[in-house]
Coordinates of C-alpha atoms and ligand atoms in Angstrom, one line a residue:
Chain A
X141 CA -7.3 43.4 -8.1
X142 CA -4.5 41.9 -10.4
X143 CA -5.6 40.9 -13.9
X144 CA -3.0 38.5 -15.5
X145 CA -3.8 38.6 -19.0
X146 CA -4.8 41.3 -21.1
X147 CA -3.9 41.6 -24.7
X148 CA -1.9 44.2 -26.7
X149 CA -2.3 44.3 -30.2
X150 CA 0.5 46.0 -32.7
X151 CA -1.8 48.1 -34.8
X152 CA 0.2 47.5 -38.3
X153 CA 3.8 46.8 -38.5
X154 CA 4.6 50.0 -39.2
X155 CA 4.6 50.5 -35.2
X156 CA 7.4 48.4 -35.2
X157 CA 9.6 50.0 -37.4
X158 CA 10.9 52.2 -34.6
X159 CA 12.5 49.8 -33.1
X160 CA 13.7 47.6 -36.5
X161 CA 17.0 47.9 -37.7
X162 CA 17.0 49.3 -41.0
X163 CA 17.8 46.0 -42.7
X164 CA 14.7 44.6 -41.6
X165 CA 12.5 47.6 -42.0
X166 CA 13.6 47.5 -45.5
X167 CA 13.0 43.7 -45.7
X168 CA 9.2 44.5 -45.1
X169 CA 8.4 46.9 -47.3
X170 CA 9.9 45.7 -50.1
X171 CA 8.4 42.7 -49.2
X172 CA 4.9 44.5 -48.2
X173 CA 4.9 42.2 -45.5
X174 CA 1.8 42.6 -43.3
X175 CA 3.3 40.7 -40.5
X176 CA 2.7 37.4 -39.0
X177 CA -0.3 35.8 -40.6
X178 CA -2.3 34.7 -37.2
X179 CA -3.0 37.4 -35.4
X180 CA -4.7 38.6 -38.6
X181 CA -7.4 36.3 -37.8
X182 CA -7.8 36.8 -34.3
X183 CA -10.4 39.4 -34.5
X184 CA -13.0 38.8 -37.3
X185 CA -14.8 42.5 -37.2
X186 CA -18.1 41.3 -36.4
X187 CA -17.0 38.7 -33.8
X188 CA -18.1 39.7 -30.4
X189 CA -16.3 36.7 -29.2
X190 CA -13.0 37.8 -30.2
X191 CA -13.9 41.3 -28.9
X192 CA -16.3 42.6 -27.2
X193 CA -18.2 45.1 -29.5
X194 CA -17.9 47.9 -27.2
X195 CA -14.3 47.3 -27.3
X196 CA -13.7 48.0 -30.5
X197 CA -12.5 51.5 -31.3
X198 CA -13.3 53.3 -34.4
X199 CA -10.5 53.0 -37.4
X200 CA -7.9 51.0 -35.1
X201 CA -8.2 47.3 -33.9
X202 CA -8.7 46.1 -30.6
X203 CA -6.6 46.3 -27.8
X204 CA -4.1 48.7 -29.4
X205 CA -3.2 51.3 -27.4
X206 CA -2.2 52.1 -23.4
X207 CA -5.0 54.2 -23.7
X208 CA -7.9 51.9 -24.4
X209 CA -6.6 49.6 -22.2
X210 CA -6.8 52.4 -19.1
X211 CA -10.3 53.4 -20.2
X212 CA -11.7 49.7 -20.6
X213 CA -10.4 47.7 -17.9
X214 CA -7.9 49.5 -15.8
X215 CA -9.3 52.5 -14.9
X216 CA -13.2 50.8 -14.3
X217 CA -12.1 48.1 -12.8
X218 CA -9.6 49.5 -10.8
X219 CA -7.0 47.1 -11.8
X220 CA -3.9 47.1 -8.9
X221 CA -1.6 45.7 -12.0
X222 CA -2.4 43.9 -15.4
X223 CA 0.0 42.0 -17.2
X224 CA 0.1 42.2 -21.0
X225 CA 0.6 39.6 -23.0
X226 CA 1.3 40.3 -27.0
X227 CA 0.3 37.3 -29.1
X228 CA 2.1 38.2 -32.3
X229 CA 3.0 34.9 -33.7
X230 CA 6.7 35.1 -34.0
X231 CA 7.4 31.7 -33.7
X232 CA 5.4 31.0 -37.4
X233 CA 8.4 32.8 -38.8
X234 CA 10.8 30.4 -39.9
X235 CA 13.4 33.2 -41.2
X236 CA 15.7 33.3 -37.9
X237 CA 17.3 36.3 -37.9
X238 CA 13.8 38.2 -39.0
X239 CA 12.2 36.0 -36.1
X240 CA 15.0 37.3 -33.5
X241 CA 14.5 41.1 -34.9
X242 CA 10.9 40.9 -34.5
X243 CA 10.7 39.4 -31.1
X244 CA 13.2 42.4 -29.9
X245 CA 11.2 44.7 -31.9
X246 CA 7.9 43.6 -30.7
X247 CA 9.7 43.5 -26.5
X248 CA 10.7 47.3 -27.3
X249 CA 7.5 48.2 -28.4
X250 CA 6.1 47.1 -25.1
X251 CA 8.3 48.5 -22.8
X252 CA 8.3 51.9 -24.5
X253 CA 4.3 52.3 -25.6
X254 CA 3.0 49.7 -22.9
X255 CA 4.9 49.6 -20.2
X256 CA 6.2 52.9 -19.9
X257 CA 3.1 54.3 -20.0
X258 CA 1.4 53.2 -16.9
X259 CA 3.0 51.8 -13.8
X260 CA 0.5 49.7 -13.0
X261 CA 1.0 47.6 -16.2
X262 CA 3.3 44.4 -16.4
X263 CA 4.3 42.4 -19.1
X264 CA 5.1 39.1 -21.2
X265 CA 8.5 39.5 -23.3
X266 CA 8.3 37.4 -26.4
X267 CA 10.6 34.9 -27.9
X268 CA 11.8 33.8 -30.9
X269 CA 10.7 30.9 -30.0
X270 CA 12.0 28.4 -32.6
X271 CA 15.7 29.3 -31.9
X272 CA 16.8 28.3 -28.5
X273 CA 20.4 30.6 -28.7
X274 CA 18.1 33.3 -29.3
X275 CA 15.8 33.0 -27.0
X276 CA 17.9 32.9 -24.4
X277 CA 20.0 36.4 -26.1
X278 CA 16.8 38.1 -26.0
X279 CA 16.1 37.1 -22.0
X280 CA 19.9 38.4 -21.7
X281 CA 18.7 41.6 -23.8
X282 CA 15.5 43.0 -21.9
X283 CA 14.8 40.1 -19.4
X284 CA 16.0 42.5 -16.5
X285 CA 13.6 45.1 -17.1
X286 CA 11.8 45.8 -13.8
X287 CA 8.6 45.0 -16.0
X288 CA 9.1 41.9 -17.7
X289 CA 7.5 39.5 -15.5
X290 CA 7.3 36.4 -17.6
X291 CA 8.1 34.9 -20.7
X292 CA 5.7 33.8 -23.8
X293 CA 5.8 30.4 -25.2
X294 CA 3.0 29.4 -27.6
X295 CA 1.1 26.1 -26.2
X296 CA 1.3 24.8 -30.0
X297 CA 5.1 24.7 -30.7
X298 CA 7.4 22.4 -33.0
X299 CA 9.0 20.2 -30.0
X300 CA 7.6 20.2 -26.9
X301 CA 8.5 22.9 -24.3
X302 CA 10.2 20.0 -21.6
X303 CA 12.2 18.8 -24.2
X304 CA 16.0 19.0 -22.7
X305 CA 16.9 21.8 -25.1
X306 CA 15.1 24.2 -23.5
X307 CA 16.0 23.8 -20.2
X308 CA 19.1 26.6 -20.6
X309 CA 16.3 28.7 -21.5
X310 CA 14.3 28.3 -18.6
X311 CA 17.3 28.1 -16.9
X312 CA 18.0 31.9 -18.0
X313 CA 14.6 32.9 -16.9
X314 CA 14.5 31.4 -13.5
X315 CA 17.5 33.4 -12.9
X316 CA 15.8 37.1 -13.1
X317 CA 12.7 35.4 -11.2
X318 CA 10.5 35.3 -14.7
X319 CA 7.8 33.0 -15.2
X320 CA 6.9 31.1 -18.9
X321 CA 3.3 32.2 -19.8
X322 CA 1.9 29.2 -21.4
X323 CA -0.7 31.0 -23.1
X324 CA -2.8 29.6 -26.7
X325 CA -1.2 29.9 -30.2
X326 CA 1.6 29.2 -31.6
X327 CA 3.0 27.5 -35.1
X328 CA 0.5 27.8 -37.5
X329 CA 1.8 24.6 -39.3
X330 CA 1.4 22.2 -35.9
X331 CA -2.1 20.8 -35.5
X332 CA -3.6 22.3 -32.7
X333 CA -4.9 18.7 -31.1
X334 CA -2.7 15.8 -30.2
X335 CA -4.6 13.9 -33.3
X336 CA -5.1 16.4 -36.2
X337 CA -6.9 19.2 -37.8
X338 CA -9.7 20.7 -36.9
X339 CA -12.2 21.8 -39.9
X340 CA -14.6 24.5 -37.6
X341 CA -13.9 27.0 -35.1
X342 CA -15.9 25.4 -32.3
X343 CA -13.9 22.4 -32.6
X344 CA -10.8 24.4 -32.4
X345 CA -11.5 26.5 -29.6
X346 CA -13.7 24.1 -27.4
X347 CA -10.5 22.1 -27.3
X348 CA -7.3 24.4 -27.3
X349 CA -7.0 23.1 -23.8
X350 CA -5.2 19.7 -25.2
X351 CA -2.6 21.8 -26.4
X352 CA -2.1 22.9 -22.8
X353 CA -2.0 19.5 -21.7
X354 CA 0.6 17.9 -23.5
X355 CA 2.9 20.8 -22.7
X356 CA 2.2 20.5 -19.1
X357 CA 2.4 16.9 -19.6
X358 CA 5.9 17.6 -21.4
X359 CA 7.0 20.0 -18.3
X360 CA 6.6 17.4 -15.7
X361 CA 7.8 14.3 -17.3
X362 CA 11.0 15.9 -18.2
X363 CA 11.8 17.2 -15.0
X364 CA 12.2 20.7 -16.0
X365 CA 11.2 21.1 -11.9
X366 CA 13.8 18.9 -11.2
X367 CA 16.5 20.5 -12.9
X368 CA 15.1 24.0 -12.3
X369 CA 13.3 24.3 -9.1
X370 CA 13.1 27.3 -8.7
X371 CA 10.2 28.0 -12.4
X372 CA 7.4 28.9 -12.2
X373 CA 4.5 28.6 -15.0
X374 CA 1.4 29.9 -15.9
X375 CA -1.2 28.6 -17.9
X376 CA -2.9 31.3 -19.9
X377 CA -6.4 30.4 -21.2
X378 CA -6.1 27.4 -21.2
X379 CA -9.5 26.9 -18.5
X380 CA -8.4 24.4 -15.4
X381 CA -11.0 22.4 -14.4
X382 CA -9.0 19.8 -16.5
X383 CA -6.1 20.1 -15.1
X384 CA -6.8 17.8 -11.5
X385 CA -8.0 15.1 -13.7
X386 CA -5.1 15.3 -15.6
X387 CA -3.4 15.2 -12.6
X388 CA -4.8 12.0 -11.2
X389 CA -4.3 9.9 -14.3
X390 CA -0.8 11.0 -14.2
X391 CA -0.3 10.2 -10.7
X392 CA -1.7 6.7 -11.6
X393 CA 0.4 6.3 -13.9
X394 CA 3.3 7.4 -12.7
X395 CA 3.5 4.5 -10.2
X396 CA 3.9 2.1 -12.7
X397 CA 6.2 3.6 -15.0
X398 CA 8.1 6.0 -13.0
X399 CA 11.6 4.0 -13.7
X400 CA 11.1 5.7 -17.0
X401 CA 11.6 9.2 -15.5
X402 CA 13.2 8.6 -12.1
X403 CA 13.7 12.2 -11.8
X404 CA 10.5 12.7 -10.5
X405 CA 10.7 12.5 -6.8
X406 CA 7.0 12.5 -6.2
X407 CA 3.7 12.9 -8.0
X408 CA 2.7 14.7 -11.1
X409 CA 0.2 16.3 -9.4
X410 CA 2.2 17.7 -6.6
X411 CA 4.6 18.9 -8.9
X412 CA 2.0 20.4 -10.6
X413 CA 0.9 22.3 -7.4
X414 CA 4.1 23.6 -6.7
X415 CA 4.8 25.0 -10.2
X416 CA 1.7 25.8 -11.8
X417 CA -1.1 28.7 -11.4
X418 CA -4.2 29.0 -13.7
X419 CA -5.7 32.1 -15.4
X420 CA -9.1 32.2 -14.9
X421 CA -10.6 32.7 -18.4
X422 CA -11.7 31.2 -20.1
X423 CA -14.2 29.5 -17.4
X424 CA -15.1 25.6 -18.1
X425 CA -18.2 26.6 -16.4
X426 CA -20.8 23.5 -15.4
X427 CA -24.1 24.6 -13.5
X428 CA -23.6 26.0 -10.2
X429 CA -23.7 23.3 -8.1
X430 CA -21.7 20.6 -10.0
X431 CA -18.7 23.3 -10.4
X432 CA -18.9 24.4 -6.5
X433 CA -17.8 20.6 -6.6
X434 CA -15.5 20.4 -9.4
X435 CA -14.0 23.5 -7.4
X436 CA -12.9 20.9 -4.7
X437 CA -11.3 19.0 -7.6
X438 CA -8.8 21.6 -7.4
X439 CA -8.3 21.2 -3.6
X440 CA -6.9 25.1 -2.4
X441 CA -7.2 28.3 -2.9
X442 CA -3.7 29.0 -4.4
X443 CA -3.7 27.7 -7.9
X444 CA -6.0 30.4 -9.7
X445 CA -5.7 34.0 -10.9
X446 CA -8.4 36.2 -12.4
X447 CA -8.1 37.4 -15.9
X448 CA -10.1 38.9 -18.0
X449 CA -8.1 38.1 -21.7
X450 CA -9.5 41.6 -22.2
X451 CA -10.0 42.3 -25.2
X452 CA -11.7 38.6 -26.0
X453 CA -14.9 37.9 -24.7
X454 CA -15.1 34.5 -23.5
X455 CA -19.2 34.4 -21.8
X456 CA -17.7 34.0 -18.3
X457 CA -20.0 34.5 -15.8
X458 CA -17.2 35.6 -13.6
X459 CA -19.5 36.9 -10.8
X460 CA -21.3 33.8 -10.6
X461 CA -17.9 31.9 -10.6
X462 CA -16.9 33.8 -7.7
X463 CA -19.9 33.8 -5.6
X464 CA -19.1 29.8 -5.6
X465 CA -15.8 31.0 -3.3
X466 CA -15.7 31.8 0.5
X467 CA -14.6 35.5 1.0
X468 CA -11.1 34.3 1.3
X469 CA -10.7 32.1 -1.8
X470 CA -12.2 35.1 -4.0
X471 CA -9.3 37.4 -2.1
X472 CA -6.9 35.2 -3.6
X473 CA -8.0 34.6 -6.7
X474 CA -8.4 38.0 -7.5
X475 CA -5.8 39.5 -6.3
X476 CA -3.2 37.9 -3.6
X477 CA -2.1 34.9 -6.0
X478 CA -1.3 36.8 -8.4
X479 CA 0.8 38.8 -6.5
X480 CA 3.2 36.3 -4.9
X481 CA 3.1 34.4 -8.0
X482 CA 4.7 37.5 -10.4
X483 CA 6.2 38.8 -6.9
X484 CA 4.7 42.2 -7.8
Chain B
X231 CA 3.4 -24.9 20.5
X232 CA 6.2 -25.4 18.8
X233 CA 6.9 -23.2 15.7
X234 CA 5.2 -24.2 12.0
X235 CA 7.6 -24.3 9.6
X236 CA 6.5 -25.7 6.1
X237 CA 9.4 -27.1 4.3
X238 CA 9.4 -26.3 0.5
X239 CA 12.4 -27.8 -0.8
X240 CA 15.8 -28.2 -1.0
X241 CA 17.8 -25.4 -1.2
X242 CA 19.9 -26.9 -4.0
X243 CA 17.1 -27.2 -6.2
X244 CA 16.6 -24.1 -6.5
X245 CA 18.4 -21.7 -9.3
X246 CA 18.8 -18.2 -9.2
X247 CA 15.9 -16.4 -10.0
X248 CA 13.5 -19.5 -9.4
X249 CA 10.1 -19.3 -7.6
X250 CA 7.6 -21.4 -5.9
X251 CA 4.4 -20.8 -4.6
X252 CA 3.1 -23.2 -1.9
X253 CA -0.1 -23.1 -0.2
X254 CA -0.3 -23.1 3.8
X255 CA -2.9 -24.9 5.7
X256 CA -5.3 -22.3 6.0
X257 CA -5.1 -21.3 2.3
X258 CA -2.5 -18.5 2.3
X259 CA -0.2 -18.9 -0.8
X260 CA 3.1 -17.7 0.1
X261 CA 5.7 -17.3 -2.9
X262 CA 9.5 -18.1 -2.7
X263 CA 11.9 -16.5 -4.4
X264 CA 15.6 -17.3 -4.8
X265 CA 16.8 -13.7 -6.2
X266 CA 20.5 -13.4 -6.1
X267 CA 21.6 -16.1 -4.0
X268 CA 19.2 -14.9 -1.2
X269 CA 15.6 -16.5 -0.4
X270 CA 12.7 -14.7 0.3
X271 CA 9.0 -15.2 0.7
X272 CA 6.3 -12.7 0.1
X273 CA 2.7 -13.6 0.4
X274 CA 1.5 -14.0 -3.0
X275 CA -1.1 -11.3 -3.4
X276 CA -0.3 -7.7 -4.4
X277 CA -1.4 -5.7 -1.6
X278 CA -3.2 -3.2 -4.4
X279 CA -5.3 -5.4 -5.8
X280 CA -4.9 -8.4 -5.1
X281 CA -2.6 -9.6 -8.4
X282 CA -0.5 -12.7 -7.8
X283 CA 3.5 -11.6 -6.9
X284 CA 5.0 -14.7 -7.9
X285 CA 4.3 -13.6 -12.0
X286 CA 5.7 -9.7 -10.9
X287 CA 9.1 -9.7 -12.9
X288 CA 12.0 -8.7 -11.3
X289 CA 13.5 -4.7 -12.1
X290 CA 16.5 -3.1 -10.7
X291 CA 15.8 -0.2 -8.6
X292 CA 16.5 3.4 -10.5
X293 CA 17.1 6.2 -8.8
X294 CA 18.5 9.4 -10.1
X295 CA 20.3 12.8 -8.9
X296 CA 19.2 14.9 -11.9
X297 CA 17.4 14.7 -15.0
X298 CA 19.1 12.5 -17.9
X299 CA 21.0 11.2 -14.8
X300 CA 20.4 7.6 -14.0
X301 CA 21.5 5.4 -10.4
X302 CA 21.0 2.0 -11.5
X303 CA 21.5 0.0 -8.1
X304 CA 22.6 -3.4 -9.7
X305 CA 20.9 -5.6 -7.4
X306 CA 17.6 -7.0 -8.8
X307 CA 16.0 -6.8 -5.5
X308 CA 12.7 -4.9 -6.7
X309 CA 9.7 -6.9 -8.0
X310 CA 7.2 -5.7 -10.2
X311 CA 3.5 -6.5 -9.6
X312 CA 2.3 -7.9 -12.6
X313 CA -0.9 -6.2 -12.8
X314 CA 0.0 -2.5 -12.4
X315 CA 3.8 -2.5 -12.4
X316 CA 4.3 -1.0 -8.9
X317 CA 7.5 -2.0 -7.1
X318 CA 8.1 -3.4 -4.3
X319 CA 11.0 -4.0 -2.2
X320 CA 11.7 -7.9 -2.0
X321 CA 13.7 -8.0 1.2
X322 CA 11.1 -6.0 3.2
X323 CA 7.7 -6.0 1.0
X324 CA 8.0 -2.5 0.9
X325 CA 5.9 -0.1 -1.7
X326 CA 6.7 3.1 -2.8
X327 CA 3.1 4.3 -2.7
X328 CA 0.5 4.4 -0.3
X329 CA -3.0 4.4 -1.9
X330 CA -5.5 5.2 1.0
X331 CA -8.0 6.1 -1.8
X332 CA -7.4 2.4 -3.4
X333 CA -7.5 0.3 -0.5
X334 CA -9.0 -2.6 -0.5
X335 CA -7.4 -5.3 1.7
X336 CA -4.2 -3.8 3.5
X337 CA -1.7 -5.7 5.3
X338 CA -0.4 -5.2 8.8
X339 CA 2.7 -2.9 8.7
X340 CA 4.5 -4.4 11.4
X341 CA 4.5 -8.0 10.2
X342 CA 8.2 -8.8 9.2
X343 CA 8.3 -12.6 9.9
X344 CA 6.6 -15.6 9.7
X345 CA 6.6 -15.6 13.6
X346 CA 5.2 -12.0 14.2
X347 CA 2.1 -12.9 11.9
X348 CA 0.9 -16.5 12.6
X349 CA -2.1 -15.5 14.7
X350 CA -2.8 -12.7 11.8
X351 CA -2.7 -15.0 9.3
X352 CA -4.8 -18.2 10.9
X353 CA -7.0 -15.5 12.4
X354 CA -7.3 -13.3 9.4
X355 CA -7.1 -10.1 11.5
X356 CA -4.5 -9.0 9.4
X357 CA -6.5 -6.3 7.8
X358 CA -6.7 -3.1 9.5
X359 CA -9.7 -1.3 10.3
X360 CA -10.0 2.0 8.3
X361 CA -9.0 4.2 11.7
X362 CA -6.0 2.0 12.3
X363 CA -5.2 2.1 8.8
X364 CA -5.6 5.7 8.5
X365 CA -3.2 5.9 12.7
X366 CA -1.0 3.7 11.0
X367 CA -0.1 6.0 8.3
X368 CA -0.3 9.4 10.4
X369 CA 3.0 7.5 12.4
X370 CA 5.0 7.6 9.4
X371 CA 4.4 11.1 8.0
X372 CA 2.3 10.0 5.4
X373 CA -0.2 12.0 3.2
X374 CA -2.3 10.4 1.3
X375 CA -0.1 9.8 -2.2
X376 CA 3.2 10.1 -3.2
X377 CA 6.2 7.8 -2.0
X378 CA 7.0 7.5 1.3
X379 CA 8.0 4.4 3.3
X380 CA 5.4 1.8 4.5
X381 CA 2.9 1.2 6.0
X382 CA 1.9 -0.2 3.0
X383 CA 3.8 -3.5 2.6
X384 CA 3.5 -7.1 1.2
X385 CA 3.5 -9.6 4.1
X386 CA 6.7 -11.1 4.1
X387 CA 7.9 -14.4 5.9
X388 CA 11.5 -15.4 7.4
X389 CA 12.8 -18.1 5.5
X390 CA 16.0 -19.8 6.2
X391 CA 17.8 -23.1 5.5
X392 CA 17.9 -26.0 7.6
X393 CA 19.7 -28.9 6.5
X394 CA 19.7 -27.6 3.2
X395 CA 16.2 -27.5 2.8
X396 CA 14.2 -24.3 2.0
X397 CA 11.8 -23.4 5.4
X398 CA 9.1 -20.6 5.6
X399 CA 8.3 -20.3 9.2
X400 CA 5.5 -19.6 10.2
X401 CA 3.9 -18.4 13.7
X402 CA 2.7 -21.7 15.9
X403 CA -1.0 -22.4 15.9
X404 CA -3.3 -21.0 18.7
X405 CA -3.7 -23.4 21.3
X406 CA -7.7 -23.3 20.6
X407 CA -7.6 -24.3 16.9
X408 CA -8.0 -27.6 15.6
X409 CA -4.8 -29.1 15.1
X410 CA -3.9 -29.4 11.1
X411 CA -1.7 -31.5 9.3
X412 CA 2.2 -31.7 10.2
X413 CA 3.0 -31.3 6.4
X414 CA 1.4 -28.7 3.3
X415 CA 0.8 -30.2 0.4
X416 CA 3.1 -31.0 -2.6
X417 CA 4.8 -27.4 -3.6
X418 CA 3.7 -26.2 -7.3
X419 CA 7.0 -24.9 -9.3
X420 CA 5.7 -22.4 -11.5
X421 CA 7.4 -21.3 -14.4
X422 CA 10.3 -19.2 -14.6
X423 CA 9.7 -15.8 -15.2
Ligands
LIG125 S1 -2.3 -5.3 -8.2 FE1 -0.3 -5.1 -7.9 S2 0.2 -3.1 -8.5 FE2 -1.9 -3.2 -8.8

């Protein structure tokens, strides 16, 4: 079994000084900077959404070590390969040279107390994302490690991630064979729906999946496939169920306006087929028989991947899901996907 | 029989870019076009829905090699249904798009001329049957979207000019039908544009 997204968390900052400059090491503390301000909110200690109670360790917070990673989910489940991802909310840094640091510091930290660590493990290089010549220095930098596998971008971000200037970027990536991780967060200034702000949580989360959206929406119409067939992009929590009916609208659509972007040789939702996989947590799940439907939506058996997003706890009832699947279907979902999709 | 042809007008009254719709005998409307110097005639009913072609507006066909790269083919030979903005192809009546899951009246593929479809069009056996339909599509590769070439295609007419007058042929009658009158009625110019 191959899950694609599990979660590291940097326990404080200090981890990172290791692998700071001294510059920037001293820039903290005489700041007492505490880091970037969202993942501080990520894990409210009595949420058992964020994290499952039983996944929270003594003194330390969640998903903050190899180890606890091994003895929840890789070692029970008896995980083939995981792929971490580090939400660490670079790109709400507007300081660019402290945004670059962090991002290599952060990448460093992985490979040294993540990924060196356990060979089964995989994992998501982060970006500074608001700076497109450093982005694509810090692909240069550690892209080529044998366990970078993909690249993070935020699904809320200051321009869209289609947007022409970002195409050298993917550009870069393509080369070594990485894939972008679309995955939920991003610039804490942006509003995290296409209209405005949210006032409660449940608002908030119950529709992060707009964000996802527009950037797919972003992806195709600016013929980032076009230009750069060869990309590949996941979509990280961001559920999927929405993502055929997104699909049909745009295909609509698309054959009335496609002058506007003749790039596009054929249909949104082909394109989307070709270049797209789904994570399958968080689960948009319907009763039983109304999603065994709205699994035909979907139409194969190649476009999802099983996750857990250890260490949140999203109320999938993943066993359930999965008994909606023939024998086959669950094979690749769980596992074979996966596989070809990160080539692992 | 000898050949129907329903004279519209004369050729020198019509301008670039003018249109007329006229009405056959058995209630088709058939819409002439003058589009760069050349004439052509498209039945005047979108094959998606059913949106009247002679109000489409007339767009250059865009292609392009790469993103931010546009092939603008000067020729304004692609008209714009008015309803839904899909293209079509004003030589041939071709679409771009095949919409199995749309269709509601399709037209016969292989009708290129006014001589070719007379007994379709008195008869109105023009539609397919959903199996033909779905055979017709299977001989051009076709999957159910996405761009491809025909089957899907407004029914189109040969015009040409005799004696400087503006003719859309049509297919003689069947020998069993009632004979009908030698002459349509008074063509309707519509506005421009
Ligand atoms: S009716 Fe012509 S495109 Fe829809």
């Amino acid at each position: 079994m191959i899950d694609v997204d599990v979660h590291a968390n940097i326990p404080q900052i200090e981890a990172l000084f290791p692998y700071l400059d001294e510059l920037w090491v001293d820039w903290i503390t005489e700041r007492a900077w505490r880091g970037p301000v969202m993942p501080n909110h990520h894990y409210p200690v009595a949420s058992e959404r964020a994290a499952r109670l039983e996944w929270r360790p003594e003194g330390a917070g969640p998903a903050t070590s190899v180890g606890l990673l091994q003895e929840h989910i890789l070692d029970p489940w008896n995980v083939d390969n995981a792929i971490v991802n580090c939400y660490y909310g670079i790109e709400g840094l507007r300081h660019p040279d402290w945004a670059a640091a962090l991002a290599s510091a952060v990448n460093d930290w992985l490979i040294d107390q993540w990924l060196s660590k356990d060979d089964r493990l995989r994992a998501t290089m982060v970006m500074p994302a608001r700076d497109t010549a450093a982005m694509i220095k810090e692909i240069r930098r550690v892209g080529d490690h044998p366990g970078f596998v993909q690249a993070f971008f935020p699904t809320r971000s200051d321009n869209l991630w289609g947007q022409r200037q970002y195409h050298g970027v993917f550009r870069e990536l393509a080369a070594r064979d990485l894939v972008v991780g679309l995955h939920y967060g991003g610039t804490t200034e942006g509003a995290p729906s296409s209209t405005g702000y949210a006032n409660y949580y449940v608002e908030q989360y119950g529709a992060e999946w707009q964000s996802f959206a527009t950037q797919v929406t972003s992806l195709i119409s600016e013929g980032v496939f076009t230009d750069i067939p060869a990309l590949r992009v996941s979509v990280l929590e961001g559920g999927f169920l929405w993502f055929p009916v997104w699909g049909w609208r745009m295909n609509k659509e698309w054959k009335g306006l496609r002058r506007e972007v003749p790039w596009l040789d054929r249909p949104p939702l082909h394109i989307m087929r070709d270049h797209f996989r789904f994570s399958t947590a968080p689960i948009d799940a319907g009763p039983p028989e109304l999603m065994a439907k709205a699994l035909q939506w979907i139409g194969n058996d190649d476009m999802l991947m099983f996750a857990t997003d250890y260490p949140h706890r999203h109320d999938d009832d993943i066993a359930g899901f999965l008994s909606l699947l023939s024998a086959e279907a669950r094979a690749k979902v769980m596992a074979e996907n996966a596989r070809e999709w990160y080539r692992l | 029989m000898a050949e129907t042809k329903i004279v519209v007008g004369k050729a020198d009254d019509f301008k670039d870019g003018d249109r007329v719709t006229i009405e056959t005998s058995n209630g088709r409307k058939i819409v002439v076009f003058r589009q760069s110097g050349e004439f052509y005639a498209l039945l005047n009913r979108c094959p998606h829905r059913g949106a009247d072609l002679c109000k489409g507006r007339f767009v250059t066909n865009l292609t392009s090699d790469a993103v931010g790269e546009y092939v603008f083919h000067g020729e304004n030979r692609m008209l714009a249904c008015p309803w839904h903005g899909w293209e079509f192809d004003i030589r041939t009546g071709q679409s771009y798009f095949d919409p199995v899951g749309t269709r509601a009246r399709p037209f016969s593929v292989q009708v290129q001329t006014g001589d070719e479809v007379r007994t379709e069009l008195d008869s109105g056996e023009a539609s397919y049957t959903p199996s033909e339909y779905a055979a017709a599509v299977a001989e051009v590769g076709g999957s159910s979207d996405g761009p491809q070439p025909g089957p899907y295609k407004v029914e189109s007419f040969a015009v040409s000019i005799e004696d400087s007058y503006v003719v859309v042929s049509l297919r003689a009658a069947r020998p069993a039908r009632a004979p009908r009158p030698p002459r349509p009625e008074e063509p309707i110019k519509e506005a421009i544009g």
